[in-house]
């Protein structure tokens, strides 16, 4: 296993089986230069360093920290004691690269990590959306499984396939212990991996890729979490509209090659039935009082609610079972690809985008 919290050079010794890449700790820009921050645009906090109180040096109460902006060297009153330059100083937690069981390579904590702690920056080559599309197609044409492209914003992506940090090895989980956050550093948006909770030494690091699926092969999720969505991007609208609807427990969803998921229509069907039962409970006293099972003697307003609920239930039942029949009569073939994380294959930008969560207080 390789410790990734100490070696800051571009040349690192990788375990056998890891695809060679150039190790970098900060983004490199292709097609444009790094932004030059104008002096009038520099955010200057009001913190003042007190030697008797180390927390005074740009801690949680720092105005820049609250807006997810790193302090600019030479402009912070705390000087070298400033604690809000973690991206710039590569103040990473100690981590180790290791081989997972069935999910390629992963990254685990090599020290105890506190909730909210900055772990590592996801760095690589910052490229345009057009370049990202070309690269993803080239990677696919060369059958390159280990591709690492994530979305930075609407116009740019970070490609850590050829050059990148060890954050590229962090796998996806539907129940993650880490999360991505966007920070503004010297005028540029950068992506960091932060701990969502306390993480013990030896624990694998994982975050939710938040894929948006737009078509193409469906990729199985192998995270093993109790709330696993089974497929990456299964919660995105495109995935749900394309894939088929099956009632829970129906074994046919596995034999016809359809992607299983808990259908929205199934939930609507159950909700309509529950509402109808609730209305019936409301009119039951009037029915029992007259000794007959009808609604002749209930108030008109309640009867109208009964009719409306009955119609809603019939419509929900029809929509659900029509969808099931349609899937049987007109099946759509689905291509399923097993993959566990970035170490098992990259996301094609026009097919699946790994969205990065903005930091608290950051303006989109």
Coordinates of C-alpha atoms in Angstrom, one line a residue:
X1 CA 0.0 0.0 0.0
X2 CA 1.2 3.5 -0.8
X3 CA 0.9 6.5 1.5
X4 CA -0.5 9.4 -0.4
X5 CA -0.3 12.0 2.4
X6 CA 3.4 12.5 2.3
X7 CA 4.8 12.3 -1.2
X8 CA 4.3 15.7 -2.9
X9 CA 6.4 15.0 -6.0
X10 CA 5.2 14.3 -9.5
X11 CA 6.9 10.9 -9.6
X12 CA 5.5 8.3 -7.3
X13 CA 6.1 4.6 -7.0
X14 CA 2.8 2.8 -7.7
X15 CA 1.8 -0.8 -6.7
X16 CA 1.9 -3.4 -9.5
X17 CA -1.3 -3.3 -11.5
X18 CA -2.0 0.4 -11.1
X19 CA -2.2 2.2 -14.5
X20 CA 0.7 4.7 -14.6
X21 CA -0.1 8.4 -14.2
X22 CA 1.6 11.7 -13.4
X23 CA 0.9 12.6 -9.8
X24 CA 0.0 16.3 -9.3
X25 CA -1.5 18.1 -6.3
X26 CA -3.0 21.1 -8.1
X27 CA -4.9 21.5 -11.3
X28 CA -3.3 22.1 -14.6
X29 CA -5.2 24.1 -17.2
X30 CA -5.4 23.2 -20.9
X31 CA -6.6 25.7 -23.4
X32 CA -6.5 28.6 -21.0
X33 CA -4.3 30.2 -18.4
X34 CA -4.8 30.3 -14.6
X35 CA -7.0 33.3 -13.7
X36 CA -5.2 36.3 -12.3
X37 CA -7.0 37.6 -9.3
X38 CA -7.4 41.4 -9.4
X39 CA -6.5 43.1 -6.1
X40 CA -10.0 44.7 -5.8
X41 CA -11.5 41.2 -6.0
X42 CA -9.4 39.7 -3.2
X43 CA -11.5 38.7 -0.2
X44 CA -9.8 39.9 3.0
X45 CA -11.1 38.5 6.3
X46 CA -11.1 40.3 9.6
X47 CA -9.3 37.7 11.6
X48 CA -6.4 38.7 13.9
X49 CA -3.9 36.1 15.2
X50 CA -3.6 35.7 18.9
X51 CA -0.6 33.6 20.0
X52 CA -2.5 32.4 23.1
X53 CA -5.5 31.3 20.9
X54 CA -4.4 29.3 17.8
X55 CA -8.1 29.0 16.8
X56 CA -8.1 32.8 16.1
X57 CA -6.0 32.3 12.9
X58 CA -8.8 32.0 10.4
X59 CA -10.9 29.2 12.0
X60 CA -14.5 28.3 11.5
X61 CA -15.6 31.9 12.2
X62 CA -13.4 33.4 9.5
X63 CA -15.5 35.2 6.9
X64 CA -13.6 33.6 4.1
X65 CA -14.1 30.1 5.5
X66 CA -17.8 30.8 5.8
X67 CA -18.0 31.6 2.1
X68 CA -15.7 28.7 1.1
X69 CA -12.9 31.0 -0.1
X70 CA -9.3 30.5 0.8
X71 CA -7.3 33.4 2.1
X72 CA -4.8 35.0 -0.3
X73 CA -1.2 35.0 0.9
X74 CA 0.1 38.5 1.6
X75 CA -3.4 39.8 2.3
X76 CA -4.4 37.9 5.4
X77 CA -3.8 39.6 8.7
X78 CA -2.8 36.3 10.3
X79 CA 0.2 35.9 7.9
X80 CA 2.0 32.6 8.0
X81 CA -0.4 31.5 10.9
X82 CA -3.4 31.5 8.6
X83 CA -5.2 28.2 8.7
X84 CA -7.4 28.8 5.7
X85 CA -4.9 27.9 2.9
X86 CA -5.3 24.1 3.0
X87 CA -5.7 23.7 -0.8
X88 CA -2.7 25.9 -1.5
X89 CA -0.5 24.2 1.1
X90 CA -1.7 20.7 0.2
X91 CA -2.6 20.0 3.9
X92 CA -4.0 16.5 3.2
X93 CA -4.9 13.8 5.6
X94 CA -2.8 10.7 5.5
X95 CA -4.3 8.1 3.2
X96 CA -3.2 4.8 1.7
X97 CA -3.9 3.2 -1.7
X98 CA -5.1 -0.4 -1.5
X99 CA -6.6 -3.1 -3.6
X100 CA -10.3 -3.7 -2.9
X101 CA -12.3 -6.9 -3.4
X102 CA -13.9 -6.7 -6.7
X103 CA -13.9 -2.9 -7.0
X104 CA -10.4 -2.1 -8.2
X105 CA -8.2 0.2 -6.3
X106 CA -9.4 2.4 -3.4
X107 CA -8.2 4.8 -0.8
X108 CA -8.4 4.3 2.9
X109 CA -7.7 6.6 5.9
X110 CA -4.1 6.1 7.3
X111 CA -5.0 8.2 10.4
X112 CA -8.1 9.1 12.4
X113 CA -10.0 11.8 10.5
X114 CA -12.5 14.2 12.1
X115 CA -15.9 15.1 10.7
X116 CA -15.6 18.1 8.4
X117 CA -11.8 17.7 7.9
X118 CA -10.3 18.4 4.5
X119 CA -8.9 15.1 3.2
X120 CA -7.5 15.7 -0.3
X121 CA -8.1 17.8 -3.4
X122 CA -9.5 16.1 -6.5
X123 CA -7.0 17.6 -9.0
X124 CA -6.2 16.8 -12.6
X125 CA -6.3 18.6 -16.0
X126 CA -9.0 21.2 -16.3
X127 CA -10.5 20.8 -19.8
X128 CA -13.5 22.2 -21.7
X129 CA -16.6 20.2 -22.2
X130 CA -15.7 19.7 -25.8
X131 CA -12.3 18.3 -24.9
X132 CA -13.9 16.1 -22.2
X133 CA -16.2 14.6 -24.9
X134 CA -13.3 13.9 -27.2
X135 CA -11.2 12.3 -24.5
X136 CA -14.0 10.1 -23.2
X137 CA -14.7 8.8 -26.7
X138 CA -10.9 8.2 -27.2
X139 CA -10.7 6.3 -23.9
X140 CA -13.7 4.2 -24.8
X141 CA -12.3 3.5 -28.3
X142 CA -9.0 2.2 -26.7
X143 CA -11.1 0.2 -24.2
X144 CA -9.5 2.2 -21.3
X145 CA -11.4 1.3 -18.1
X146 CA -9.4 3.5 -15.8
X147 CA -10.6 6.9 -16.8
X148 CA -11.4 9.6 -14.3
X149 CA -13.4 12.6 -15.5
X150 CA -15.7 14.6 -13.2
X151 CA -17.7 17.7 -13.8
X152 CA -16.3 21.0 -12.4
X153 CA -19.1 23.2 -13.7
X154 CA -21.3 23.6 -16.9
X155 CA -18.2 24.4 -19.1
X156 CA -15.3 22.6 -17.6
X157 CA -14.3 19.1 -16.4
X158 CA -11.4 17.7 -14.4
X159 CA -9.7 14.8 -16.0
X160 CA -7.4 12.9 -13.7
X161 CA -6.7 10.0 -16.0
X162 CA -3.2 11.1 -17.2
X163 CA -2.4 13.5 -14.4
X164 CA -4.1 13.8 -11.0
X165 CA -4.1 13.3 -7.3
X166 CA -4.8 10.2 -5.3
X167 CA -8.4 11.4 -4.9
X168 CA -9.0 9.7 -8.3
X169 CA -8.9 6.3 -6.5
X170 CA -11.8 7.1 -4.0
X171 CA -14.7 4.8 -4.9
X172 CA -18.4 5.6 -4.9
X173 CA -20.8 4.6 -2.2
X174 CA -24.5 5.1 -1.7
X175 CA -23.8 5.5 2.0
X176 CA -20.6 7.6 1.9
X177 CA -18.3 8.8 4.7
X178 CA -17.0 11.7 2.5
X179 CA -18.4 14.4 0.3
X180 CA -17.1 16.8 -2.4
X181 CA -17.1 20.5 -1.8
X182 CA -16.2 23.4 -4.1
X183 CA -13.9 26.1 -2.9
X184 CA -12.7 29.3 -4.5
X185 CA -8.9 29.4 -4.4
X186 CA -7.0 32.4 -5.9
X187 CA -10.0 33.0 -8.1
X188 CA -10.4 29.5 -9.4
X189 CA -12.9 26.9 -8.4
X190 CA -11.4 23.7 -6.9
X191 CA -12.8 20.5 -5.6
X192 CA -12.0 19.0 -2.2
X193 CA -12.9 15.8 -0.5
X194 CA -14.1 16.3 3.0
X195 CA -15.1 13.9 5.8
X196 CA -18.9 13.8 6.5
X197 CA -18.3 12.0 9.8
X198 CA -15.5 10.8 12.0
X199 CA -13.5 8.2 10.1
X200 CA -11.3 5.7 11.9
X201 CA -7.8 4.7 10.6
X202 CA -8.0 1.8 8.2
X203 CA -11.5 2.7 6.9
X204 CA -12.1 3.0 3.2
X205 CA -13.0 6.5 1.9
X206 CA -16.0 6.9 -0.3
X207 CA -18.3 9.6 -1.6
X208 CA -21.5 9.7 -3.7
X209 CA -20.7 10.4 -7.3
X210 CA -24.3 11.8 -7.9
X211 CA -24.3 10.6 -11.5
X212 CA -26.7 12.1 -14.0
X213 CA -27.5 9.4 -16.5
X214 CA -28.3 10.4 -20.1
X215 CA -28.2 7.1 -21.9
X216 CA -25.7 4.4 -22.9
X217 CA -24.6 1.5 -20.8
X218 CA -25.9 1.2 -17.2
X219 CA -23.2 0.7 -14.7
X220 CA -23.8 -1.5 -11.7
X221 CA -23.0 -0.1 -8.3
X222 CA -20.9 -2.5 -6.1
X223 CA -20.7 -0.4 -3.0
X224 CA -22.6 -2.9 -0.9
X225 CA -24.5 -0.3 1.2
X226 CA -27.9 -1.2 2.6
X227 CA -29.5 1.6 0.6
X228 CA -27.5 0.9 -2.6
X229 CA -29.4 2.1 -5.7
X230 CA -28.0 -1.0 -7.6
X231 CA -27.0 1.2 -10.6
X232 CA -25.0 4.4 -10.8
X233 CA -27.3 7.3 -11.8
X234 CA -30.4 5.3 -11.0
X235 CA -32.0 8.3 -9.2
X236 CA -31.6 10.6 -12.2
X237 CA -34.6 11.4 -14.3
X238 CA -33.2 10.1 -17.5
X239 CA -32.5 6.7 -16.0
X240 CA -36.0 6.4 -14.5
X241 CA -37.7 7.4 -17.7
X242 CA -35.7 4.8 -19.7
X243 CA -35.8 1.8 -17.5
X244 CA -38.7 -0.4 -16.7
X245 CA -41.2 -0.4 -13.9
X246 CA -41.6 -3.6 -11.8
X247 CA -43.4 -4.3 -8.6
X248 CA -41.2 -5.1 -5.7
X249 CA -40.6 -8.8 -5.4
X250 CA -41.4 -9.6 -9.0
X251 CA -38.6 -12.0 -10.2
X252 CA -39.3 -11.2 -13.8
X253 CA -37.4 -7.9 -13.5
X254 CA -34.2 -10.0 -13.3
X255 CA -35.0 -12.4 -16.1
X256 CA -36.0 -10.0 -18.8
X257 CA -32.8 -7.9 -18.6
X258 CA -34.5 -4.9 -17.2
X259 CA -33.0 -2.5 -14.7
X260 CA -34.7 -3.0 -11.3
X261 CA -35.8 0.0 -9.2
X262 CA -38.5 1.0 -6.8
X263 CA -40.9 2.6 -9.3
X264 CA -42.6 5.9 -8.8
X265 CA -45.8 4.5 -10.1
X266 CA -45.7 1.7 -7.5
X267 CA -45.5 4.4 -4.8
X268 CA -48.4 6.3 -6.3
X269 CA -50.5 3.2 -6.5
X270 CA -49.9 2.4 -2.8
X271 CA -50.5 6.0 -1.8
X272 CA -53.9 6.0 -3.6
X273 CA -54.9 2.8 -1.9
X274 CA -53.9 4.2 1.5
X275 CA -55.9 7.4 0.9
X276 CA -59.0 5.4 -0.1
X277 CA -58.7 3.3 3.1
X278 CA -58.4 6.4 5.1
X279 CA -61.6 7.9 3.6
X280 CA -63.4 4.6 4.2
X281 CA -62.4 4.7 7.9
X282 CA -63.8 8.2 8.0
X283 CA -67.3 7.1 6.8
X284 CA -67.3 3.7 8.5
X285 CA -69.2 5.1 11.7
X286 CA -72.0 6.3 9.5
X287 CA -72.3 3.0 7.7
X288 CA -72.2 0.9 10.9
X289 CA -74.8 3.2 12.5
X290 CA -77.3 2.4 9.7
X291 CA -76.4 -1.3 9.7
X292 CA -75.6 -1.6 6.0
X293 CA -72.5 -1.4 3.9
X294 CA -73.1 1.6 1.8
X295 CA -72.6 5.4 1.8
X296 CA -76.3 6.5 1.5
X297 CA -76.4 8.3 4.8
X298 CA -73.0 10.0 4.9
X299 CA -72.5 13.8 4.3
X300 CA -72.2 14.9 0.7
X301 CA -68.7 16.3 1.3
X302 CA -67.5 12.9 2.5
X303 CA -69.1 11.1 -0.3
X304 CA -67.4 13.4 -2.8
X305 CA -64.1 12.6 -1.1
X306 CA -64.8 8.9 -1.4
X307 CA -65.6 9.1 -5.1
X308 CA -62.4 11.2 -5.8
X309 CA -60.2 8.8 -3.8
X310 CA -61.8 5.8 -5.6
X311 CA -61.1 7.3 -9.0
X312 CA -57.5 8.1 -8.0
X313 CA -57.0 4.6 -6.9
X314 CA -58.4 3.1 -10.2
X315 CA -56.3 5.4 -12.3
X316 CA -53.1 4.6 -10.3
X317 CA -53.8 0.9 -10.6
X318 CA -54.4 1.2 -14.4
X319 CA -51.2 3.3 -14.9
X320 CA -49.1 0.8 -12.9
X321 CA -50.4 -2.4 -14.5
X322 CA -50.4 -0.8 -18.0
X323 CA -46.7 0.0 -17.5
X324 CA -45.9 -3.6 -16.4
X325 CA -47.8 -5.1 -19.5
X326 CA -46.1 -2.6 -21.8
X327 CA -42.7 -3.7 -20.5
X328 CA -43.5 -7.4 -21.2
X329 CA -44.9 -6.8 -24.6
X330 CA -42.4 -4.2 -25.8
X331 CA -39.1 -4.8 -23.9
X332 CA -36.1 -2.5 -24.2
X333 CA -32.7 -4.2 -24.1
X334 CA -30.5 -2.7 -21.4
X335 CA -26.7 -3.1 -21.4
X336 CA -25.3 -3.6 -17.9
X337 CA -21.7 -3.0 -17.0
X338 CA -20.2 -3.9 -13.7
X339 CA -18.1 -1.2 -12.2
X340 CA -17.3 -0.1 -8.6
X341 CA -15.8 3.4 -8.9
X342 CA -13.5 5.6 -10.8
X343 CA -10.8 2.9 -10.6
X344 CA -13.1 0.7 -12.6
X345 CA -14.0 3.1 -15.4
X346 CA -14.6 6.7 -16.1
X347 CA -17.8 8.5 -16.8
X348 CA -18.5 9.8 -20.3
X349 CA -19.5 13.4 -19.9
X350 CA -22.5 13.2 -22.2
X351 CA -23.5 9.9 -20.6
X352 CA -23.0 10.3 -16.9
X353 CA -21.8 13.4 -15.0
X354 CA -20.4 13.1 -11.5
X355 CA -21.7 16.3 -10.0
X356 CA -19.8 18.1 -7.3
X357 CA -21.6 19.4 -4.2
X358 CA -21.1 23.1 -3.6
X359 CA -19.7 24.0 -0.2
X360 CA -22.0 25.5 2.3
X361 CA -22.2 29.2 1.7
X362 CA -20.9 29.1 -1.9
X363 CA -22.9 30.9 -4.5
X364 CA -23.5 28.9 -7.6

